[in-house]
CSV table of C-alpha atoms in Angstrom, one decimal:
chain,number,residue,atom,x,y,z
M,20,MET,CA,0.0,0.0,0.0
M,21,GLU,CA,1.3,3.5,-0.9
M,22,THR,CA,2.0,6.0,1.8
M,23,GLU,CA,1.2,9.7,1.6
M,24,LYS,CA,4.8,10.8,1.4
M,25,ASN,CA,5.4,9.2,-2.0
M,26,ILE,CA,2.2,10.2,-3.6
M,27,THR,CA,2.5,13.3,-5.7
M,28,LEU,CA,0.2,15.3,-7.9
M,29,LYS,CA,1.2,15.4,-11.5
M,30,HIS,CA,0.5,18.6,-13.5
M,31,ASP,CA,0.9,17.2,-17.0
M,32,ILE,CA,-0.8,15.1,-19.6
M,33,TYR,CA,0.5,11.8,-18.3
M,34,ASP,CA,-2.1,11.6,-15.6
M,35,THR,CA,-4.8,11.7,-18.2
M,36,LEU,CA,-2.9,9.2,-20.4
M,37,TYR,CA,-2.5,6.9,-17.4
M,38,ILE,CA,-6.2,6.8,-16.6
M,39,LEU,CA,-7.1,6.5,-20.3
M,40,GLU,CA,-5.0,3.3,-20.5
M,41,LYS,CA,-6.7,2.0,-17.4
M,42,TYR,CA,-10.1,2.8,-18.8
M,43,CYS,CA,-9.3,0.8,-22.0
M,44,ASP,CA,-8.1,-2.1,-19.8
M,45,ILE,CA,-11.2,-2.3,-17.6
M,46,LYS,CA,-13.6,-2.1,-20.6
M,47,GLY,CA,-12.3,-5.6,-21.6
M,48,SER,CA,-12.5,-7.1,-18.1
M,49,GLU,CA,-15.3,-9.0,-16.5
M,50,GLU,CA,-15.6,-6.7,-13.5
M,51,LYS,CA,-18.0,-3.8,-13.6
M,52,TYR,CA,-16.7,-0.3,-13.2
M,53,ALA,CA,-17.9,3.3,-12.9
M,54,LEU,CA,-16.1,6.4,-14.0
M,55,ILE,CA,-16.5,9.3,-11.5
M,56,GLN,CA,-15.6,12.9,-12.4
M,57,LEU,CA,-14.8,14.7,-9.2
M,58,ASN,CA,-14.6,18.5,-8.9
M,59,ILE,CA,-13.8,20.6,-5.8
M,60,LYS,CA,-16.5,23.2,-5.4
M,61,ASN,CA,-15.4,26.9,-5.3
M,62,PHE,CA,-11.7,26.0,-5.3
M,63,ARG,CA,-11.0,29.5,-6.6
M,64,TYR,CA,-11.5,30.6,-3.0
M,65,PHE,CA,-8.5,28.6,-1.7
M,66,ASN,CA,-6.3,29.9,-4.5
M,67,THR,CA,-7.4,33.5,-3.9
M,68,ASN,CA,-7.2,33.3,-0.1
M,69,TYR,CA,-4.0,31.3,0.3
M,70,GLY,CA,-2.2,31.7,-3.1
M,71,SER,CA,-1.6,29.3,-6.0
M,72,LYS,CA,1.2,27.5,-4.2
M,73,ALA,CA,-1.1,26.7,-1.3
M,74,GLY,CA,-3.7,25.7,-3.9
M,75,ASP,CA,-1.3,23.1,-5.3
M,76,GLU,CA,-0.6,21.8,-1.9
M,77,ILE,CA,-4.3,21.4,-1.2
M,78,LEU,CA,-4.8,19.6,-4.5
M,79,THR,CA,-2.0,17.2,-3.6
M,80,LEU,CA,-3.6,16.5,-0.2
M,81,VAL,CA,-6.8,15.6,-1.9
M,82,PHE,CA,-5.0,13.4,-4.5
M,83,GLN,CA,-3.2,11.6,-1.7
M,84,LYS,CA,-6.4,10.9,0.2
M,85,ILE,CA,-8.1,9.6,-2.9
M,86,MET,CA,-5.2,7.3,-3.7
M,87,MET,CA,-5.2,5.9,-0.2
M,88,PHE,CA,-9.0,5.4,-0.4
M,89,LEU,CA,-8.8,3.2,-3.6
M,90,GLU,CA,-9.1,-0.6,-3.4
M,91,GLU,CA,-7.2,-3.1,-5.4
M,92,LYS,CA,-7.6,-2.6,-9.2
M,93,GLU,CA,-9.1,0.9,-8.8
M,94,TYR,CA,-7.5,3.9,-10.3
M,95,THR,CA,-7.5,7.7,-10.2
M,96,GLY,CA,-5.9,10.5,-12.1
M,97,TYR,CA,-5.6,14.3,-12.0
M,98,LEU,CA,-7.3,16.0,-14.9
M,99,TYR,CA,-6.8,19.8,-14.7
M,100,ALA,CA,-7.5,22.7,-12.4
M,101,ASP,CA,-9.5,21.2,-9.5
M,102,ASN,CA,-10.8,18.1,-11.3
M,103,PHE,CA,-10.0,14.4,-10.8
M,104,VAL,CA,-11.3,11.2,-12.3
M,105,LEU,CA,-11.8,7.9,-10.6
M,106,LEU,CA,-12.4,4.4,-11.9
M,107,LEU,CA,-14.1,2.4,-9.1
M,108,LYS,CA,-15.4,-1.2,-9.1
M,109,CYS,CA,-19.1,-1.1,-9.1
M,110,ASP,CA,-21.8,-3.8,-9.3
M,111,ASP,CA,-24.5,-1.5,-7.9
M,112,SER,CA,-24.9,2.2,-8.2
M,113,ASN,CA,-26.5,2.6,-4.7
M,114,TYR,CA,-23.7,0.7,-3.1
M,115,LEU,CA,-21.2,2.9,-5.0
M,116,ILE,CA,-22.9,6.1,-3.8
M,117,TYR,CA,-23.7,5.2,-0.2
M,118,GLU,CA,-20.8,2.8,0.7
M,119,ARG,CA,-18.0,4.3,-1.3
M,120,LEU,CA,-18.5,7.9,-2.5
M,121,ILE,CA,-20.2,9.4,0.6
M,122,PRO,CA,-17.4,8.0,2.8
M,123,LEU,CA,-14.9,9.4,0.4
M,124,ILE,CA,-16.6,12.8,0.7
M,125,ASP,CA,-16.3,12.6,4.5
M,126,ILE,CA,-12.6,11.7,4.3
M,127,LEU,CA,-11.9,14.7,2.1
M,128,TYR,CA,-14.1,16.9,4.3
M,129,ARG,CA,-12.1,16.0,7.3
M,130,ILE,CA,-8.6,16.4,5.9
M,131,ASP,CA,-6.4,17.6,8.8
M,132,ASP,CA,-5.4,21.0,7.4
M,133,GLU,CA,-6.7,24.2,8.9
M,134,ARG,CA,-7.1,25.8,5.5
M,135,ILE,CA,-9.7,23.2,4.3
M,136,TYR,CA,-10.9,21.3,7.4
M,137,ARG,CA,-14.7,21.1,7.2
M,138,ASN,CA,-14.6,23.6,4.3
M,139,LEU,CA,-14.0,21.3,1.3
M,140,PHE,CA,-17.0,20.3,-0.7
M,141,MET,CA,-17.2,18.0,-3.8
M,142,SER,CA,-19.4,17.6,-6.8
M,143,MET,CA,-19.3,14.2,-8.5
M,144,GLY,CA,-20.8,12.8,-11.7
M,145,ILE,CA,-21.0,9.1,-12.2
M,146,TYR,CA,-21.1,7.2,-15.5
M,147,MET,CA,-21.7,3.4,-15.2
M,148,ILE,CA,-19.4,1.7,-17.7
M,149,ILE,CA,-21.7,-0.7,-19.5
M,150,ASP,CA,-21.2,-0.2,-23.2
M,151,PRO,CA,-17.6,-1.0,-24.2
M,152,LYS,CA,-18.1,1.1,-27.3
M,153,VAL,CA,-18.2,4.3,-25.2
M,154,THR,CA,-14.8,6.0,-25.3
M,155,PHE,CA,-13.0,7.3,-22.3
M,156,TYR,CA,-13.7,10.9,-23.3
M,157,ASP,CA,-17.3,10.3,-23.9
M,158,ALA,CA,-17.7,8.6,-20.5
M,159,LEU,CA,-15.9,11.5,-18.9
M,160,ASN,CA,-18.2,13.9,-20.8
M,161,TYR,CA,-21.3,12.1,-19.6
M,162,ALA,CA,-20.1,12.1,-16.0
M,163,ASN,CA,-19.2,15.8,-16.2
M,164,LEU,CA,-22.6,16.6,-17.8
M,165,CYS,CA,-24.7,15.1,-15.1
M,166,ARG,CA,-22.4,16.6,-12.5
M,167,LYS,CA,-23.0,20.1,-13.9
M,168,GLU,CA,-26.8,19.4,-14.3
M,169,SER,CA,-27.3,18.5,-10.7
M,170,GLU,CA,-29.9,20.6,-9.0
M,171,THR,CA,-27.8,20.8,-5.9
M,172,LEU,CA,-24.6,21.8,-7.6
M,173,PHE,CA,-24.6,25.3,-6.1
M,174,ASN,CA,-25.6,24.3,-2.6
M,175,ARG,CA,-23.0,24.7,0.1
M,176,SER,CA,-22.6,20.9,0.4
M,177,SER,CA,-21.2,18.0,-1.6
M,178,CYS,CA,-23.4,16.5,-4.3
M,179,ILE,CA,-23.4,13.3,-6.3
M,180,GLU,CA,-25.3,12.7,-9.6
M,181,LEU,CA,-25.7,9.5,-11.6
M,182,TYR,CA,-25.8,9.8,-15.4
M,183,GLU,CA,-29.0,8.9,-17.1
M,184,GLU,CA,-30.1,9.5,-20.7
M,185,SER,CA,-32.5,12.2,-19.5
M,186,PHE,CA,-29.5,14.4,-18.6
M,187,TYR,CA,-28.2,14.2,-22.2
M,188,LYS,CA,-31.6,14.8,-23.7
M,189,SER,CA,-32.2,17.8,-21.4
M,190,TYR,CA,-28.8,19.3,-22.2
M,191,MET,CA,-29.2,18.8,-25.9
M,192,ASP,CA,-32.7,20.3,-25.9
M,193,ARG,CA,-31.4,23.3,-24.1
M,194,MET,CA,-28.5,23.7,-26.5
M,195,LYS,CA,-30.9,23.4,-29.5
M,196,LEU,CA,-33.2,26.0,-27.9
M,197,GLU,CA,-30.2,28.4,-27.4
M,198,ILE,CA,-29.3,28.1,-31.1
M,199,ASP,CA,-33.0,28.5,-32.0
M,200,THR,CA,-33.3,31.7,-29.9
M,201,ALA,CA,-30.3,33.2,-31.5
M,202,ASP,CA,-31.6,32.4,-35.0
M,203,ALA,CA,-35.1,33.7,-34.0
M,204,TYR,CA,-33.6,37.0,-33.0
M,205,LYS,CA,-31.6,37.4,-36.2
M,206,ASP,CA,-34.6,36.4,-38.3
M,207,TYR,CA,-37.0,38.8,-36.5
M,208,LYS,CA,-39.2,36.0,-35.3
M,209,PHE,CA,-39.9,37.4,-31.8
M,210,VAL,CA,-43.2,39.2,-31.9
M,211,THR,CA,-44.5,42.0,-29.7
M,212,TYR,CA,-48.0,41.5,-28.2
M,213,LEU,CA,-49.9,44.0,-26.1
M,214,GLN,CA,-52.2,43.3,-23.2
M,215,PRO,CA,-54.6,46.2,-22.4
M,216,LYS,CA,-54.8,47.7,-18.9
M,217,VAL,CA,-58.3,48.8,-18.0
M,218,ARG,CA,-59.6,51.5,-15.6
M,219,LEU,CA,-61.8,49.6,-13.2
M,220,ILE,CA,-64.5,52.2,-12.7
M,221,ASN,CA,-65.6,52.3,-16.4
M,222,GLY,CA,-63.7,49.6,-18.3
M,223,GLU,CA,-61.8,52.0,-20.5
M,224,ILE,CA,-58.4,51.0,-21.9
M,225,ILE,CA,-55.9,53.3,-20.3
M,226,GLY,CA,-52.6,51.5,-21.0
M,227,ALA,CA,-51.0,48.3,-22.3
M,228,GLU,CA,-48.0,46.1,-21.4
M,229,THR,CA,-45.6,44.8,-24.1
M,230,LEU,CA,-45.2,41.0,-24.0
M,231,LEU,CA,-42.8,38.9,-25.9
M,232,ARG,CA,-44.1,36.0,-28.1
M,233,TRP,CA,-42.4,33.4,-30.2
M,234,PHE,CA,-44.2,30.9,-32.5
M,235,ASP,CA,-42.9,27.7,-34.0
M,236,LYS,CA,-43.1,26.8,-37.7
M,237,ASP,CA,-46.7,25.5,-37.1
M,238,GLY,CA,-47.8,28.7,-35.6
M,239,ASN,CA,-47.9,27.3,-32.0
M,240,SER,CA,-46.8,29.7,-29.2
M,241,ILE,CA,-43.7,28.6,-27.4
M,242,PRO,CA,-44.1,29.1,-23.7
M,243,LEU,CA,-42.2,32.0,-22.3
M,244,TYR,CA,-40.7,30.0,-19.4
M,245,LYS,CA,-39.0,27.8,-21.9
M,246,PHE,CA,-37.0,30.4,-23.8
M,247,LEU,CA,-36.8,33.5,-21.5
M,248,PRO,CA,-34.1,31.9,-19.3
M,249,ILE,CA,-32.0,31.2,-22.4
M,250,LEU,CA,-32.4,34.8,-23.6
M,251,ASN,CA,-31.2,36.0,-20.3
M,252,GLN,CA,-28.2,33.7,-20.3
M,253,ASN,CA,-27.1,34.5,-23.9
M,254,GLY,CA,-27.7,38.2,-23.5
M,255,TYR,CA,-30.2,38.5,-26.4
M,256,ILE,CA,-32.9,39.6,-24.1
M,257,LYS,CA,-31.2,43.0,-23.8
M,258,LEU,CA,-31.2,43.4,-27.5
M,259,ILE,CA,-34.8,42.3,-27.7
M,260,ASP,CA,-35.8,44.7,-24.9
M,261,ILE,CA,-34.4,47.7,-26.6
M,262,ASP,CA,-35.6,46.7,-30.0
M,263,THR,CA,-39.1,46.3,-28.6
M,264,PHE,CA,-38.9,49.7,-26.9
M,265,GLU,CA,-37.9,51.3,-30.2
M,266,GLN,CA,-40.7,49.5,-32.1
M,267,MET,CA,-43.3,50.8,-29.7
M,268,CYS,CA,-41.8,54.3,-29.7
M,269,GLN,CA,-42.2,54.3,-33.5
M,270,TYR,CA,-45.7,53.0,-33.0
M,271,LEU,CA,-46.7,55.8,-30.6
M,272,ASP,CA,-45.0,58.5,-32.7
M,273,THR,CA,-46.9,57.3,-35.8
M,274,ARG,CA,-50.3,57.2,-34.1
M,275,ILE,CA,-49.7,60.6,-32.5
M,276,LYS,CA,-48.8,62.2,-35.9
M,277,ASN,CA,-51.9,60.6,-37.4
M,278,ASN,CA,-54.1,62.0,-34.6
M,279,GLN,CA,-55.0,58.5,-33.5
M,280,LYS,CA,-55.7,57.6,-29.9
M,281,VAL,CA,-52.7,56.5,-27.8
M,282,VAL,CA,-52.3,55.1,-24.3
M,283,PRO,CA,-49.2,54.6,-22.1
M,284,ILE,CA,-47.2,51.5,-22.9
M,285,SER,CA,-45.2,49.7,-20.3
M,286,PHE,CA,-41.9,47.8,-20.8
M,287,ASN,CA,-40.5,45.1,-18.6
M,288,ILE,CA,-36.8,45.4,-17.5
M,289,SER,CA,-35.3,41.9,-17.9
M,290,LYS,CA,-33.1,40.3,-15.3
M,291,SER,CA,-29.9,40.4,-17.3
M,292,TYR,CA,-30.4,44.1,-18.3
M,293,PHE,CA,-31.1,45.2,-14.8
M,294,TYR,CA,-27.4,45.7,-13.8
M,295,ASP,CA,-26.2,47.1,-17.2
M,296,PRO,CA,-24.7,50.5,-16.3
M,297,ASP,CA,-26.0,52.0,-19.6
M,298,ILE,CA,-29.6,50.9,-19.2
M,299,VAL,CA,-31.2,54.2,-18.5
M,300,GLN,CA,-29.2,56.0,-21.2
M,301,ASP,CA,-30.0,53.3,-23.7
M,302,TYR,CA,-33.7,53.9,-23.3
M,303,ILE,CA,-33.3,57.7,-23.3
M,304,ASP,CA,-31.3,57.6,-26.5
M,305,VAL,CA,-34.0,55.6,-28.3
M,306,PHE,CA,-36.8,57.7,-26.9
M,307,GLU,CA,-35.3,61.0,-28.0
M,308,LYS,CA,-35.4,59.9,-31.7
M,309,TYR,CA,-39.2,60.4,-31.5
M,310,ASN,CA,-41.7,63.1,-30.6
M,311,ILE,CA,-43.6,61.4,-27.8
M,312,PRO,CA,-44.8,62.9,-24.5
M,313,LYS,CA,-42.9,61.2,-21.7
M,314,GLU,CA,-46.0,60.2,-19.8
M,315,TYR,CA,-46.7,57.5,-22.4
M,316,ILE,CA,-43.7,55.5,-21.3
M,317,GLU,CA,-43.9,53.2,-18.2
M,318,ILE,CA,-40.9,51.1,-17.0
M,319,GLU,CA,-41.8,47.9,-15.1
M,320,PHE,CA,-39.4,46.3,-12.7
M,321,MET,CA,-40.1,42.7,-11.7
M,322,GLU,CA,-39.9,42.3,-7.9
M,323,SER,CA,-38.0,39.1,-8.0
M,324,ILE,CA,-35.0,40.7,-9.8
M,325,SER,CA,-34.9,43.9,-7.8
M,326,LEU,CA,-35.0,43.0,-4.1
M,327,ASN,CA,-31.4,41.7,-4.0
M,328,ASP,CA,-30.1,45.2,-4.5
M,329,THR,CA,-32.4,47.8,-3.2
M,330,GLU,CA,-29.9,50.6,-3.6
M,331,HIS,CA,-29.4,49.8,-7.2
M,332,LEU,CA,-33.1,49.6,-7.8
M,333,LYS,CA,-33.6,53.0,-6.1
M,334,LYS,CA,-31.0,54.6,-8.3
M,335,ILE,CA,-32.4,53.2,-11.6
M,336,VAL,CA,-36.0,54.1,-10.7
M,337,SER,CA,-34.9,57.6,-9.6
M,338,ASP,CA,-33.0,58.1,-12.9
M,339,PHE,CA,-36.0,57.0,-15.0
M,340,LYS,CA,-38.4,59.1,-13.0
M,341,GLU,CA,-36.1,62.1,-13.1
M,342,TYR,CA,-36.1,61.9,-16.9
M,343,GLY,CA,-39.9,61.8,-16.8
M,344,PHE,CA,-40.9,58.2,-17.3
M,345,THR,CA,-43.4,56.4,-15.0
M,346,CYS,CA,-42.1,53.5,-13.0
M,347,SER,CA,-44.0,50.5,-11.7
M,348,LEU,CA,-43.2,47.4,-9.6
M,349,ASP,CA,-44.4,44.1,-11.1
M,350,ASP,CA,-45.3,40.8,-9.4
M,351,PHE,CA,-45.9,42.4,-5.9
M,352,GLY,CA,-46.7,39.6,-3.5
M,353,ASP,CA,-45.1,36.8,-5.4
M,354,GLY,CA,-42.9,35.7,-2.5
M,355,TYR,CA,-40.4,38.5,-2.5
M,356,SER,CA,-42.4,41.4,-1.2
M,357,SER,CA,-40.4,44.0,0.7
M,358,PHE,CA,-41.8,47.0,2.5
M,359,ASN,CA,-38.4,48.5,2.2
M,360,VAL,CA,-38.8,48.6,-1.6
M,361,LEU,CA,-42.2,50.3,-1.3
M,362,LEU,CA,-40.9,52.9,1.1
M,363,ASN,CA,-37.7,53.7,-0.7
M,364,ALA,CA,-37.9,53.2,-4.4
M,365,ARG,CA,-40.6,55.8,-5.2
M,366,PHE,CA,-42.7,53.8,-7.6
M,367,ASP,CA,-45.7,55.3,-9.3
M,368,ILE,CA,-47.7,52.1,-9.7
M,369,ILE,CA,-47.6,48.7,-7.9
M,370,LYS,CA,-48.9,45.7,-9.7
M,371,MET,CA,-50.5,43.0,-7.5
M,372,ASP,CA,-49.4,39.6,-8.6
M,373,ARG,CA,-51.9,37.2,-10.1
M,374,GLN,CA,-51.5,34.7,-7.2
M,375,PHE,CA,-54.0,36.9,-5.2
M,376,PHE,CA,-56.7,36.0,-7.8
M,377,LEU,CA,-56.2,32.3,-8.5
M,378,ASN,CA,-58.8,31.1,-6.0
M,379,ASN,CA,-62.2,32.0,-4.8
M,380,LEU,CA,-62.4,34.8,-2.3
M,381,ASN,CA,-62.9,34.3,1.4
M,382,GLY,CA,-62.7,36.4,4.5
M,383,ASN,CA,-58.9,36.2,4.8
M,384,SER,CA,-58.1,36.8,1.1
M,385,ASN,CA,-60.5,39.7,1.0
M,386,LEU,CA,-58.8,41.2,4.0
M,387,VAL,CA,-55.3,40.8,2.4
M,388,ILE,CA,-56.4,42.3,-0.9
M,389,LYS,CA,-58.0,45.3,0.9
M,390,THR,CA,-55.0,45.8,3.2
M,391,ILE,CA,-52.6,45.8,0.3
M,392,ILE,CA,-54.7,48.3,-1.8
M,393,ASP,CA,-55.1,50.6,1.2
M,394,LEU,CA,-51.4,50.5,2.0
M,395,ILE,CA,-50.3,51.3,-1.6
M,396,HIS,CA,-52.8,54.1,-1.8
M,397,SER,CA,-51.6,55.5,1.5
M,398,LEU,CA,-48.1,55.7,-0.1
M,399,ASN,CA,-49.6,57.8,-3.0
M,400,MET,CA,-49.1,55.0,-5.5
M,401,LYS,CA,-51.7,53.5,-7.8
M,402,VAL,CA,-52.7,49.8,-7.8
M,403,ILE,CA,-53.2,47.6,-10.8
M,404,ALA,CA,-54.3,44.0,-10.3
M,405,GLU,CA,-52.8,41.4,-12.7
M,406,GLY,CA,-54.2,38.1,-13.9
M,407,VAL,CA,-57.8,38.8,-13.0
M,408,GLU,CA,-60.2,36.4,-14.7
M,409,SER,CA,-63.5,36.3,-12.7
M,410,GLU,CA,-66.3,38.7,-12.0
M,411,GLU,CA,-66.1,37.9,-8.3
M,412,HIS,CA,-62.6,39.4,-8.2
M,413,ILE,CA,-63.6,42.3,-10.3
M,414,GLU,CA,-66.4,43.3,-8.0
M,415,CYS,CA,-64.1,42.9,-5.0
M,416,LEU,CA,-61.5,45.1,-6.5
M,417,LYS,CA,-64.1,47.7,-7.4
M,418,GLU,CA,-65.3,47.7,-3.8
M,419,TYR,CA,-61.8,48.2,-2.4
M,420,GLY,CA,-60.9,51.0,-4.9
M,421,CYS,CA,-58.3,49.3,-7.1
M,422,ASP,CA,-57.3,51.6,-9.9
M,423,MET,CA,-56.7,49.3,-12.8
M,424,VAL,CA,-57.0,45.7,-13.9
M,425,GLN,CA,-55.0,43.7,-16.4
M,426,GLY,CA,-56.3,40.2,-17.1
M,427,TYR,CA,-58.3,37.8,-19.2
M,428,TYR,CA,-61.6,39.0,-17.7
M,429,TYR,CA,-61.3,42.0,-20.1
M,430,TYR,CA,-58.5,41.2,-22.6
M,431,LYS,CA,-55.9,38.6,-23.4
M,432,PRO,CA,-52.5,39.6,-24.9
M,433,MET,CA,-53.0,40.4,-28.6
M,434,PRO,CA,-51.1,41.4,-31.7
M,435,ILE,CA,-50.6,45.1,-32.2
M,436,ASP,CA,-53.1,45.3,-35.1
M,437,SER,CA,-55.9,43.7,-32.9
M,438,PHE,CA,-55.0,46.2,-30.1
M,439,ASN,CA,-55.4,49.1,-32.6
M,440,MET,CA,-58.8,47.9,-33.7
M,441,ILE,CA,-60.1,47.9,-30.1
M,442,LEU,CA,-58.4,51.2,-29.3
M,443,ASP,CA,-59.8,52.9,-32.5
M,444,SER,CA,-63.3,51.6,-31.8
């Protein structure tokens, strides 16, 4: 058995070649094996806090413990950065996880070094070596894929994920969707819809919200939840946001010149655009190309993206308002509500989330709705209720003095031409 003093960490290609050779050997053996890709979570912290030399020392300690953990005819190798690969004997995946890998995690977690003791967490991906046709690099890729797809990857704890075909399918579907969204943007396939906002006391349309729609080749609407996260990740949502804003500025400018009725249009600030330092100026630059009164522009901030940085939110809202735009807070009550935001961000309008109007009313829900409306009015803000679909809720909101409603009870989101027809009539 090897001792710690003669086990060293190699920083060259030979570790990978060694484990590659062993992988080829075991594929032809009768014993069953699993390939495990092991990554040290947040290893950058150790390099940053203690220096790269100390980082190498920590990697060597981990490598030593892994080597001493191996049983006969089991192998490990250092890949790169903070990644290792293991080839462990495995007849059963549950046994592998609970009797081998979890104990290994505990061994590494308790390495007797004050820099890392109880502060070292692992993420592992497992690929069961069943098909001899699968190459070493494919097996490594599958293990790494499921490791990165683990729902607990970013938790402050170690995690283990076993590769299944569903991981590959999910990943490939997402990659295809990312390519499709990029193509859709380049080919102008994203469409702007408008959903009217209605004054509750008389049913008059007094505004509209821009909503993004994307249709497949058969004309079916692709759900927003499927492609919006991709647009936020690849940055296209910023381009789409500002393109939509310019499109609607053109729309307002044209209707005003033609002496046609116009109402304020609201625009959602997307998550990835929220922290862009040029966001306010970008909107102002577009707006100033056209001859539109500023009161026809409303900027909506989703509550879920804004509460993490109240000071940043306050500054952006203040800058937009100082220029003359109306500002509103969307999704109020969707699990992120903060009175601090209400008190400090100086919104003009608060939009009550649709969750308040999903179920039939009772004494408690009536009280909550009335209290929220009264509170917002006491802060000199207007209230709009979103997602309202029933007459019961409409009558309740009328009784409690809600200012506006946006929902299927009155209008669904619609193409701009359809909106114009309603507005003109």
